[in-house]
mmCIF file of C-alpha atoms in Angstrom:
data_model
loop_
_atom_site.group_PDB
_atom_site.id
_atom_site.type_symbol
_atom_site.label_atom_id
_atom_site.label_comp_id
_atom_site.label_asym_id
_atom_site.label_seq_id
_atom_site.Cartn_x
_atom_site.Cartn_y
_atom_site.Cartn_z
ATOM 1 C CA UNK A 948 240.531 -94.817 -72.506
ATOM 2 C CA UNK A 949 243.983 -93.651 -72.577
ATOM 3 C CA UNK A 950 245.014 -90.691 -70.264
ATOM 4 C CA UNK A 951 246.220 -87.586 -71.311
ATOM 5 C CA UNK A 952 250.095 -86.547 -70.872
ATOM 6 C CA UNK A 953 250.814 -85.347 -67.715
ATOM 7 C CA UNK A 954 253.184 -82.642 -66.932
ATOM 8 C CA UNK A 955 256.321 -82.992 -66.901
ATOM 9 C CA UNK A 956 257.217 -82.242 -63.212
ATOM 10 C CA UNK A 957 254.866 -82.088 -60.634
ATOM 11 C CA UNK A 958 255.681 -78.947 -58.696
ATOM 12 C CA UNK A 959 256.310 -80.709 -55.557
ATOM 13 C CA UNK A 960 258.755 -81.627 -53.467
ATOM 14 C CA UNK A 961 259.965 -84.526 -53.923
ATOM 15 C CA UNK A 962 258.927 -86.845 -50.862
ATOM 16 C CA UNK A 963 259.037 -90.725 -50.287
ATOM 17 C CA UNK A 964 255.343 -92.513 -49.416
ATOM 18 C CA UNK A 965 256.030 -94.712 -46.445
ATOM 19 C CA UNK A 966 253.503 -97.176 -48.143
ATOM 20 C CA UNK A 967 254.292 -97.674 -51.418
ATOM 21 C CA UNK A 968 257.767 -96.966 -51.171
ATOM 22 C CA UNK A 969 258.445 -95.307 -55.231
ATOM 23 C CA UNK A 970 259.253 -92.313 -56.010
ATOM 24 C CA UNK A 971 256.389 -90.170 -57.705
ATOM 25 C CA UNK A 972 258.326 -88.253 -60.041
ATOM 26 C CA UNK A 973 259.916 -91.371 -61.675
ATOM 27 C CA UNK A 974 256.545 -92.766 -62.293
ATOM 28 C CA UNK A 975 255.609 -89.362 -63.877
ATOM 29 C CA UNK A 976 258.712 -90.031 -66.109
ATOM 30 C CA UNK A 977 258.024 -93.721 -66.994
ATOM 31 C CA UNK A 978 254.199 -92.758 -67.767
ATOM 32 C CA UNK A 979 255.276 -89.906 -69.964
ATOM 33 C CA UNK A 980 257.645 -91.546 -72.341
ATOM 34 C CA UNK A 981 255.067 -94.127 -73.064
ATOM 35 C CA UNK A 982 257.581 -97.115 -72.874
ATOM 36 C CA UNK A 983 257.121 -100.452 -70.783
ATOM 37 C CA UNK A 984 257.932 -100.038 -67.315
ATOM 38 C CA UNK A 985 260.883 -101.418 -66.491
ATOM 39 C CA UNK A 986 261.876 -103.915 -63.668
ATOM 40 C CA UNK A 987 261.067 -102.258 -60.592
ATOM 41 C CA UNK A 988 264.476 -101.232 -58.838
ATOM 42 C CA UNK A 989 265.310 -101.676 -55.055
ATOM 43 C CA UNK A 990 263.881 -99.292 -52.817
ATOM 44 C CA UNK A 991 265.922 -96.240 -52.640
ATOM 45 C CA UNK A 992 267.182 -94.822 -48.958
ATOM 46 C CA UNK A 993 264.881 -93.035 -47.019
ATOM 47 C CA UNK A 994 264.499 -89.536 -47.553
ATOM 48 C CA UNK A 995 264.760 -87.447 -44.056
ATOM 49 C CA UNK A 996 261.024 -86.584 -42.580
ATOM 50 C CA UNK A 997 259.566 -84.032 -44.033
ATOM 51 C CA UNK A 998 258.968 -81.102 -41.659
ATOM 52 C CA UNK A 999 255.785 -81.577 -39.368
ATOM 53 C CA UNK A 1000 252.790 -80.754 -40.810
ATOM 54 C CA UNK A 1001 250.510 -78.718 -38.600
ATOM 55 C CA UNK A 1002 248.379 -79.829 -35.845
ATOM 56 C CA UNK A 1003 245.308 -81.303 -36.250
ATOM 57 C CA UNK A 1004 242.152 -80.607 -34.187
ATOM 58 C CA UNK A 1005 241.944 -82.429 -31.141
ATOM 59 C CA UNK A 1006 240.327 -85.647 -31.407
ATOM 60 C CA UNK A 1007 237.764 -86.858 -29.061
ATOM 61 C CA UNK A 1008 239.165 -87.329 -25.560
ATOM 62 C CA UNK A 1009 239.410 -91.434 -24.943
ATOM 63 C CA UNK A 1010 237.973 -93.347 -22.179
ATOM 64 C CA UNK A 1011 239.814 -92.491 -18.286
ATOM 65 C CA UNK A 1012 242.318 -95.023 -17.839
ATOM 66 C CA UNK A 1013 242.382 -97.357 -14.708
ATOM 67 C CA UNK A 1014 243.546 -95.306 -11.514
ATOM 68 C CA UNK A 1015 247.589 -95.483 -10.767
ATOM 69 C CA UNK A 1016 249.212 -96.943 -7.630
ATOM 70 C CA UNK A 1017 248.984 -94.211 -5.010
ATOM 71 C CA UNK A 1018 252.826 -92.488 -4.644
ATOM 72 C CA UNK A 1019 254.537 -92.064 -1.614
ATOM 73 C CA UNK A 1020 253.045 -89.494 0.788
ATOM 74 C CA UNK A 1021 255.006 -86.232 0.137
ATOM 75 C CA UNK A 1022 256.196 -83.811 3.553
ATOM 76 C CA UNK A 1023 253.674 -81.933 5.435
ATOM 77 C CA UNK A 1024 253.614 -78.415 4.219
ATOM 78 C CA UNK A 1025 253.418 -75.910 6.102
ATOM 79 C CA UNK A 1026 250.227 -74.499 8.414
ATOM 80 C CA UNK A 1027 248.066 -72.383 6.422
ATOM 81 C CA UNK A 1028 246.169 -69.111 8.279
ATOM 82 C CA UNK A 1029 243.199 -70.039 10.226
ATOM 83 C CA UNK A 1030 239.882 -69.469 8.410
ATOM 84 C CA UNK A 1031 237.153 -67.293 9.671
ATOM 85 C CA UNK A 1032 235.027 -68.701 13.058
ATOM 86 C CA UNK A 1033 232.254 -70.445 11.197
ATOM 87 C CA UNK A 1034 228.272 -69.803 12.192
ATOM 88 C CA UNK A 1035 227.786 -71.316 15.876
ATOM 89 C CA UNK A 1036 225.823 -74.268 15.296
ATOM 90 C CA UNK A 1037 222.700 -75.306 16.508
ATOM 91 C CA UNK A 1038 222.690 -76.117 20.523
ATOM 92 C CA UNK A 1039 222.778 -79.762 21.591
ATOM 93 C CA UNK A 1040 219.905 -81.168 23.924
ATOM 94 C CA UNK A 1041 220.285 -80.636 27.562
ATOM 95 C CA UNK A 1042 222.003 -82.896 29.632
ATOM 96 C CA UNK A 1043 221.383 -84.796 32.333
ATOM 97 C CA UNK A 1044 222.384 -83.197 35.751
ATOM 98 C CA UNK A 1045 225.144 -84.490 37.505
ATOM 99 C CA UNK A 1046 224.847 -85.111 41.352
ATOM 100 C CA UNK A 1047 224.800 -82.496 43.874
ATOM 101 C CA UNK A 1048 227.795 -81.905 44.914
ATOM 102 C CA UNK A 1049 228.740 -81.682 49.273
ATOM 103 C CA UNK A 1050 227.575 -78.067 50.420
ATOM 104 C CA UNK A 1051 230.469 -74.842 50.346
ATOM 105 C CA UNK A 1052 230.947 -73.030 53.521
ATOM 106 C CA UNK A 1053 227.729 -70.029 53.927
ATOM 107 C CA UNK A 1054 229.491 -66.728 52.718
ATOM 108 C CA UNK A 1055 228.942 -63.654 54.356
ATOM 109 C CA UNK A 1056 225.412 -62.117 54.810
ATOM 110 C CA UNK A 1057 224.118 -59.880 51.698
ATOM 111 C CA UNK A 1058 222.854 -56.497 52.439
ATOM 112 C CA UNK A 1059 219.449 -56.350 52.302
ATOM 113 C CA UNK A 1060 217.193 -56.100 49.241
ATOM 114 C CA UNK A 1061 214.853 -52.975 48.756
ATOM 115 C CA UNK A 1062 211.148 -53.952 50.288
ATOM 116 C CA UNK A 1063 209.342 -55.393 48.151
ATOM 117 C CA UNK A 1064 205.656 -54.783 46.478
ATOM 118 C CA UNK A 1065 202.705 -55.375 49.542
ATOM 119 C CA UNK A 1066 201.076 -58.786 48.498
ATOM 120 C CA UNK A 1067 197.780 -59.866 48.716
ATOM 121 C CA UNK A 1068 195.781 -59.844 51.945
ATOM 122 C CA UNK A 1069 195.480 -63.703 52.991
ATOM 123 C CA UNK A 1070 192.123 -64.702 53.851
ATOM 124 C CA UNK A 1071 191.066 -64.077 57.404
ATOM 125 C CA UNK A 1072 192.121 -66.411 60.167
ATOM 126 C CA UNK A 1073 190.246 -67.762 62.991
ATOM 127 C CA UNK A 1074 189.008 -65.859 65.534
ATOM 128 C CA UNK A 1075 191.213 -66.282 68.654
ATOM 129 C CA UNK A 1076 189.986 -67.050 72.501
ATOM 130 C CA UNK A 1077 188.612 -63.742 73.913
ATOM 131 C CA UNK A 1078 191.092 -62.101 76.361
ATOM 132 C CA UNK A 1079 190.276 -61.701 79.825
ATOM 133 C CA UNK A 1080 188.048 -58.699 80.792
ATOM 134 C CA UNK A 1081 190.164 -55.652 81.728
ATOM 135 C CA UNK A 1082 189.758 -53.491 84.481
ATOM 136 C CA UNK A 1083 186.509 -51.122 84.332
ATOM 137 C CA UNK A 1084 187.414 -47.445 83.408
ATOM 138 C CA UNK A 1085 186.169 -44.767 85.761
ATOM 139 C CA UNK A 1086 183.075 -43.099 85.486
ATOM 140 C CA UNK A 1087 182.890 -40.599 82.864
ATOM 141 C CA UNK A 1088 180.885 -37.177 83.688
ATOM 142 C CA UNK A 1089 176.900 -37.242 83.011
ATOM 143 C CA UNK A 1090 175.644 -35.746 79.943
ATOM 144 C CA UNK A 1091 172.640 -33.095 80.149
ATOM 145 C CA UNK A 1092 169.534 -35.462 80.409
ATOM 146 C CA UNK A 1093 170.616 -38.936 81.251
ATOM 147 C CA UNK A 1094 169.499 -40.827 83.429
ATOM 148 C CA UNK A 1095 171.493 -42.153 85.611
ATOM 149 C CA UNK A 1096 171.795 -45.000 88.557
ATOM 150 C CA UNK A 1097 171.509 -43.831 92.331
ATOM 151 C CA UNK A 1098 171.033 -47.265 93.801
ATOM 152 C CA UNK A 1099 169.074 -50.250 94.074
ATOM 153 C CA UNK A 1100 167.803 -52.629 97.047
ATOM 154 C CA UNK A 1101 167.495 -56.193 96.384
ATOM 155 C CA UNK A 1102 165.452 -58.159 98.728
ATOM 156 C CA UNK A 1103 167.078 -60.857 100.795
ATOM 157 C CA UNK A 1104 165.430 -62.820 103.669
ATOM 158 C CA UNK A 1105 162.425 -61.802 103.425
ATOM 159 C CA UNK A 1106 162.480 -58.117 104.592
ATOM 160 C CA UNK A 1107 158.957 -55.823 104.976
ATOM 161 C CA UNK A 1108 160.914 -52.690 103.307
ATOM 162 C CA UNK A 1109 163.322 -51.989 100.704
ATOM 163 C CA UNK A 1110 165.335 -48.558 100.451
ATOM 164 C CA UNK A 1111 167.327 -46.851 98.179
ATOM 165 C CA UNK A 1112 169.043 -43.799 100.579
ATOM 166 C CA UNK A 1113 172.236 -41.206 100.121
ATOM 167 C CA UNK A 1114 169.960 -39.446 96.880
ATOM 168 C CA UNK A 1115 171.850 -36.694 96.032
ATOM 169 C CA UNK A 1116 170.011 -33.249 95.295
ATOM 170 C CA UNK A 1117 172.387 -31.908 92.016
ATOM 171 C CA UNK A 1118 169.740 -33.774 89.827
ATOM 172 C CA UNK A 1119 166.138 -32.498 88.121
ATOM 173 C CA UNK A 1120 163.838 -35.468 88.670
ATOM 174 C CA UNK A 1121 163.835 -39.270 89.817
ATOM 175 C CA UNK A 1122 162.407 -42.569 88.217
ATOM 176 C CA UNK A 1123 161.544 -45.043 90.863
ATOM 177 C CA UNK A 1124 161.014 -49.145 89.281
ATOM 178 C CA UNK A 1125 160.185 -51.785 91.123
ATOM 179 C CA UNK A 1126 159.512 -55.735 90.175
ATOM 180 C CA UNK A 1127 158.783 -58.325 93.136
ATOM 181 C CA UNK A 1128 155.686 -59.960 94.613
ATOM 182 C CA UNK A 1129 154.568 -60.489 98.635
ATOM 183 C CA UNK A 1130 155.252 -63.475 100.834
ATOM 184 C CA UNK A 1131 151.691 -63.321 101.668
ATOM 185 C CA UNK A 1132 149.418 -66.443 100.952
ATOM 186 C CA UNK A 1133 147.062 -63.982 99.158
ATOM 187 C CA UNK A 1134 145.816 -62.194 95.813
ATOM 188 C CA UNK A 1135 146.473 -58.727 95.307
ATOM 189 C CA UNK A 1136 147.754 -56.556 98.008
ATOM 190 C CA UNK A 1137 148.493 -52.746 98.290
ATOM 191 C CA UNK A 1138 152.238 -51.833 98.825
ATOM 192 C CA UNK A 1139 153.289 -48.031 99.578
ATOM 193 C CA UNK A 1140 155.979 -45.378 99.346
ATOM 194 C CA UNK A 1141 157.104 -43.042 101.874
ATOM 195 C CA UNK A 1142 160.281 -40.669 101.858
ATOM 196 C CA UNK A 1143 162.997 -39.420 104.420
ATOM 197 C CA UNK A 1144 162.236 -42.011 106.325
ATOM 198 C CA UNK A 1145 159.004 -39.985 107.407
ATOM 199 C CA UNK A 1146 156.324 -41.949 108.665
ATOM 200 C CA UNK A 1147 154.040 -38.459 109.600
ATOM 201 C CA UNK A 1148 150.688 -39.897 107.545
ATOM 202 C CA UNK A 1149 149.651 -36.189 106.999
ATOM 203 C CA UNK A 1150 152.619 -35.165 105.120
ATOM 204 C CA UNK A 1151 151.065 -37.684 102.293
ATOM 205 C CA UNK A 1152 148.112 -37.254 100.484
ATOM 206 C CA UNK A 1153 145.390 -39.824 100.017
ATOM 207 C CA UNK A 1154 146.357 -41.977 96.459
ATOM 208 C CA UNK A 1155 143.862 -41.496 93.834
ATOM 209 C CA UNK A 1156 144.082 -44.461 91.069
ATOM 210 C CA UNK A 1157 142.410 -45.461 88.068
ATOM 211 C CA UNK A 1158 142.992 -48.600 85.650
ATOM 212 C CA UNK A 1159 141.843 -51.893 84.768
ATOM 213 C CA UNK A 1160 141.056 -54.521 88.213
ATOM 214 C CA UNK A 1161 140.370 -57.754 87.507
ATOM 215 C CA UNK A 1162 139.330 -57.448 83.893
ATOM 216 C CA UNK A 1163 136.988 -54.617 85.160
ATOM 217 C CA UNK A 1164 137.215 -50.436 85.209
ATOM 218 C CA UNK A 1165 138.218 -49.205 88.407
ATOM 219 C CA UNK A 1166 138.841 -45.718 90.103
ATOM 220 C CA UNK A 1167 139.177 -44.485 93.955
ATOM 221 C CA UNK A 1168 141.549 -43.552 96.526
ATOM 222 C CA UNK A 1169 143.379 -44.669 99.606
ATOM 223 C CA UNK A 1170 144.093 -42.621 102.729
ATOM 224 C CA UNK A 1171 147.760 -42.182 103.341
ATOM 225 C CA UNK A 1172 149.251 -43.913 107.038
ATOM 226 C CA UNK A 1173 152.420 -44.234 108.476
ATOM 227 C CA UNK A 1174 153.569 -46.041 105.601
ATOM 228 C CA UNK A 1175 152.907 -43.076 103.168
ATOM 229 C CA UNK A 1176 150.648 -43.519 100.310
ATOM 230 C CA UNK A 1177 150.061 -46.718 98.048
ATOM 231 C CA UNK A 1178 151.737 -46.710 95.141
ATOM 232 C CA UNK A 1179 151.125 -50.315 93.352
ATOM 233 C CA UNK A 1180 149.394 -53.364 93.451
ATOM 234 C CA UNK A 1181 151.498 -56.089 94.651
ATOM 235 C CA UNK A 1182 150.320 -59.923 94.483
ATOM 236 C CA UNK A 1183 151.038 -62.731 97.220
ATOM 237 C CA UNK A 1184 151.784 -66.310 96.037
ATOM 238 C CA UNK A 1185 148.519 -67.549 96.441
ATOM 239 C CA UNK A 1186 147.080 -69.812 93.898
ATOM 240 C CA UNK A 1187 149.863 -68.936 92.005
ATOM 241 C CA UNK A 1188 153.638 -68.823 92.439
ATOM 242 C CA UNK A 1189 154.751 -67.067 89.695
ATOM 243 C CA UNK A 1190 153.036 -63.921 89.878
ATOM 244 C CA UNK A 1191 154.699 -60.283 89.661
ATOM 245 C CA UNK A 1192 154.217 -56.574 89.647
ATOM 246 C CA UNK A 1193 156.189 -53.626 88.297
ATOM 247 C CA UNK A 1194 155.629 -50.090 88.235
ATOM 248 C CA UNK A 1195 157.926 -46.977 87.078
ATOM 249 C CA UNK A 1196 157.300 -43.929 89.811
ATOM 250 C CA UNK A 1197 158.238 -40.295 88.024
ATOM 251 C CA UNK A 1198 158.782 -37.667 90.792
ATOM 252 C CA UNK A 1199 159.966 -34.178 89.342
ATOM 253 C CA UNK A 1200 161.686 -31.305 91.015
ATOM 254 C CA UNK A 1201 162.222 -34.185 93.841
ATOM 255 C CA UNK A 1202 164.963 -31.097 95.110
ATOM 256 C CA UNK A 1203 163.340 -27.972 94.253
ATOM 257 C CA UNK A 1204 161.534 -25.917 97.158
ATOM 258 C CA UNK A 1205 157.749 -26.673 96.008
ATOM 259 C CA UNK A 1206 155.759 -30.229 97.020
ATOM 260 C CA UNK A 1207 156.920 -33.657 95.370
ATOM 261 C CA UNK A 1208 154.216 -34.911 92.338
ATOM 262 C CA UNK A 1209 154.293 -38.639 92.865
ATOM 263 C CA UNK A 1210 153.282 -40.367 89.522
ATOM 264 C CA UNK A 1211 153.229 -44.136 89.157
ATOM 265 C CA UNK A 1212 152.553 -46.512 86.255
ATOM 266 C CA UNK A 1213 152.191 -50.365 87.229
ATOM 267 C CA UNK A 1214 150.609 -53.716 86.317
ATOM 268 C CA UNK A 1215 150.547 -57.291 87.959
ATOM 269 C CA UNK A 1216 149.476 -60.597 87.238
ATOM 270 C CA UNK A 1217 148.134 -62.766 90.170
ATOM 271 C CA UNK A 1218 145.944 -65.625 91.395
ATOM 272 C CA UNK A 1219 145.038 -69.215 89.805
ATOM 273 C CA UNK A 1220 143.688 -67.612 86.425
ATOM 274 C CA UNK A 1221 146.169 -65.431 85.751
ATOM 275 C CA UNK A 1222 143.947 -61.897 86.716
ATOM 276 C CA UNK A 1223 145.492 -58.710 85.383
ATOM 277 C CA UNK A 1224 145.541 -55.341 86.814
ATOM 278 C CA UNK A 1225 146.850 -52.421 85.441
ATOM 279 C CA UNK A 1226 146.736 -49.136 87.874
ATOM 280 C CA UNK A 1227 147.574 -45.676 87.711
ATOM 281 C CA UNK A 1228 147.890 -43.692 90.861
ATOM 282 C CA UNK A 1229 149.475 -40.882 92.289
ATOM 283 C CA UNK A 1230 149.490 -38.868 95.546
ATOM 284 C CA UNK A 1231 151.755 -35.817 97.020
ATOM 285 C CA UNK A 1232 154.630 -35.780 99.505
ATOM 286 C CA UNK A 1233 153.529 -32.487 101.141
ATOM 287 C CA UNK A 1234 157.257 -31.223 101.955
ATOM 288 C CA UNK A 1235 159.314 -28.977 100.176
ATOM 289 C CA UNK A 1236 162.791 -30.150 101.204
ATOM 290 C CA UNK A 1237 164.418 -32.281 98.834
ATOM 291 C CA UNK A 1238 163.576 -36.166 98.923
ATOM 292 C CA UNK A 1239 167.143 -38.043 99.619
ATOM 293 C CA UNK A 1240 165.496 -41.384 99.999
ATOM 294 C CA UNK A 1241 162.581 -43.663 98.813
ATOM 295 C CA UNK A 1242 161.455 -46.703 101.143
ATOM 296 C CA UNK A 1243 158.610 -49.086 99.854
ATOM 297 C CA UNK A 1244 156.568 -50.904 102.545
ATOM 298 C CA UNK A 1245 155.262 -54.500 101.442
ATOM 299 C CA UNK A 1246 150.881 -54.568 101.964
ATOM 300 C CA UNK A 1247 151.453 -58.324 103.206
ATOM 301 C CA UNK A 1248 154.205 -59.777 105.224
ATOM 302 C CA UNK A 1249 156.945 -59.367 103.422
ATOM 303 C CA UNK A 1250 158.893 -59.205 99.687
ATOM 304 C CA UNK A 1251 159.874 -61.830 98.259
ATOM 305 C CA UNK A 1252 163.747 -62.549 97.750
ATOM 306 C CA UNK A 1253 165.188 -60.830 94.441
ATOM 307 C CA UNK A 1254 162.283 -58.251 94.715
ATOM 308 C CA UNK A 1255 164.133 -55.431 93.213
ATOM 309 C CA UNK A 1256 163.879 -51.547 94.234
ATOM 310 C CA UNK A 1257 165.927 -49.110 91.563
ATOM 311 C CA UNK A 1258 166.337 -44.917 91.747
ATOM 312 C CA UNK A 1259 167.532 -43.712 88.924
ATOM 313 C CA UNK A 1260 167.946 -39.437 89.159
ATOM 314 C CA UNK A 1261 168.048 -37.468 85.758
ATOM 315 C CA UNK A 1262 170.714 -34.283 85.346
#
């Protein structure tokens, strides 16, 4: 179908197609008169470009190239301000300690530290060797009511009396003890007691006595002698070696201005099955001056050695 006429002109500059290579008007003219087109004539000169269009939108950005050869390193510039200190890191491990090294010279002496805290008490140590005993103190002053030692006789060699002398009077009462046996080879024999050495029979009473002889009751009396009065039972060594007496005489007021109580308390083992006797007796020492000493007579022969007389007086 045949087109329509075009205009005339297009209202356009005129501009060459770097393609084609005609210009666009003259084919407007050539279509509009209708005629055969002509020969086609040699390309005309290029017109100048056109002013730039505007720019596009940027296309997609293309693949990075392969890296350059590195240039030439440029100068050193110049030192920039040090940064802050960073964080301290974390500490290394601990080495491993070198060798001692040789010892300094010791420096002067510190003053001393404040004393310390008391520590524990250790445990107890051994007890040590026991010192040697030290000299014995003097004799301290009597208390109201003791008793205390006058003297004792201990028999040695055989003798037929013991005595205990030098009693002082600044005392209330005395407590004679004795403990020995006879040298006599026989049973049960009668010793006796006598004082200030006086051997006048009638200044002693006859002994009255009562106890257990032999298993059996028994009571009596003795008359006094020379000796004085009996006072205990005493057994020899016959039948039996290892037989003993002992008594405990009380005599109070033994200083005062009146007669002398004698009060005795003994017992005694003797003969070869073992008898006992167990006597009380007591007699008066018909003087009123002040007894300063106490002598025993053995009823045998004599006492045996480490027969013991004791005084003891009581303030």
């Amino acid at each position: 179908m045949p087109f329509g006429p075009l205009p005339a002109r297009f209202d356009f500059d005129r501009r060459v197609d770097q393609t084609v290579g005609y210009d666009l008007n003259w084919l407007l003219d050539a279509f509009n008169s209708g005629g055969a087109a002509g020969p086609t004539g040699p390309t005309g000169p290029q017109g100048p470009t056109g002013p730039a269009g505007s720019t596009g939108a940027t296309g997609p950005q293309g693949s990075t190239g392969p890296a350059g050869a590195t240039g030439a390193t440029g100068p050193q510039g110049a030192t920039g301000a040090t940064g802050p200190q960073g964080a301290t890191g974390a500490q290394g491990a601990t080495g491993a300690q070198g060798a001692t090294g040789p010892q300094g010279d010791t420096g002067a002496t510190g003053p001393q530290g404040a004393t310390g805290a008391q520590g524990a008490t250790g445990a107890q140590g051994a007890t040590g060797a026991q010192g040697a005993t030290g000299p014995q103190g003097a004799t301290g002053a009597s208390g109201v009511g003791d008793w205390v030692l006058v003297g004792q006789a201990v028999a040695s060699g055989s003798p037929a009396t013991l005595t205990v002398g030098s009693i002082p009077s600044g005392a209330s009462s005395l407590k004679i003890f004795f403990r020995g046996r006879d040298t006599a080879n026989s049973t049960d024999l009668n010793a006796r007691m006598r004082f200030n050495s006086d051997t006048d029979a009638s200044h002693y009473t006859a002994t009255i006595y009562v106890g257990i002889l032999s298993g059996a009751p028994a009571n009596g009396s003795f008359s006094s002698s020379i000796d004085g009065s009996l006072f205990a039972n005493v057994p020899g060594v016959s039948s039996n070696a290892n037989s003993i007496a002992q008594s405990e005489t009380l005599i109070t007021g033994y200083a005062d201005g009146f007669w002398k109580e004698v009060t005795t308390l003994g017992s005694n083992i003797w003969g070869a099955t073992n008898n006992k006797d167990m006597l009380n007796t007591a007699f008066t020492f018909t003087q009123t001056v002040a007894i300063t000493s106490v002598t025993i007579k053995a009823g045998g022969t004599a006492f045996v050695d480490g027969s013991t007389l004791t005084v003891y007086k009581q303030t």
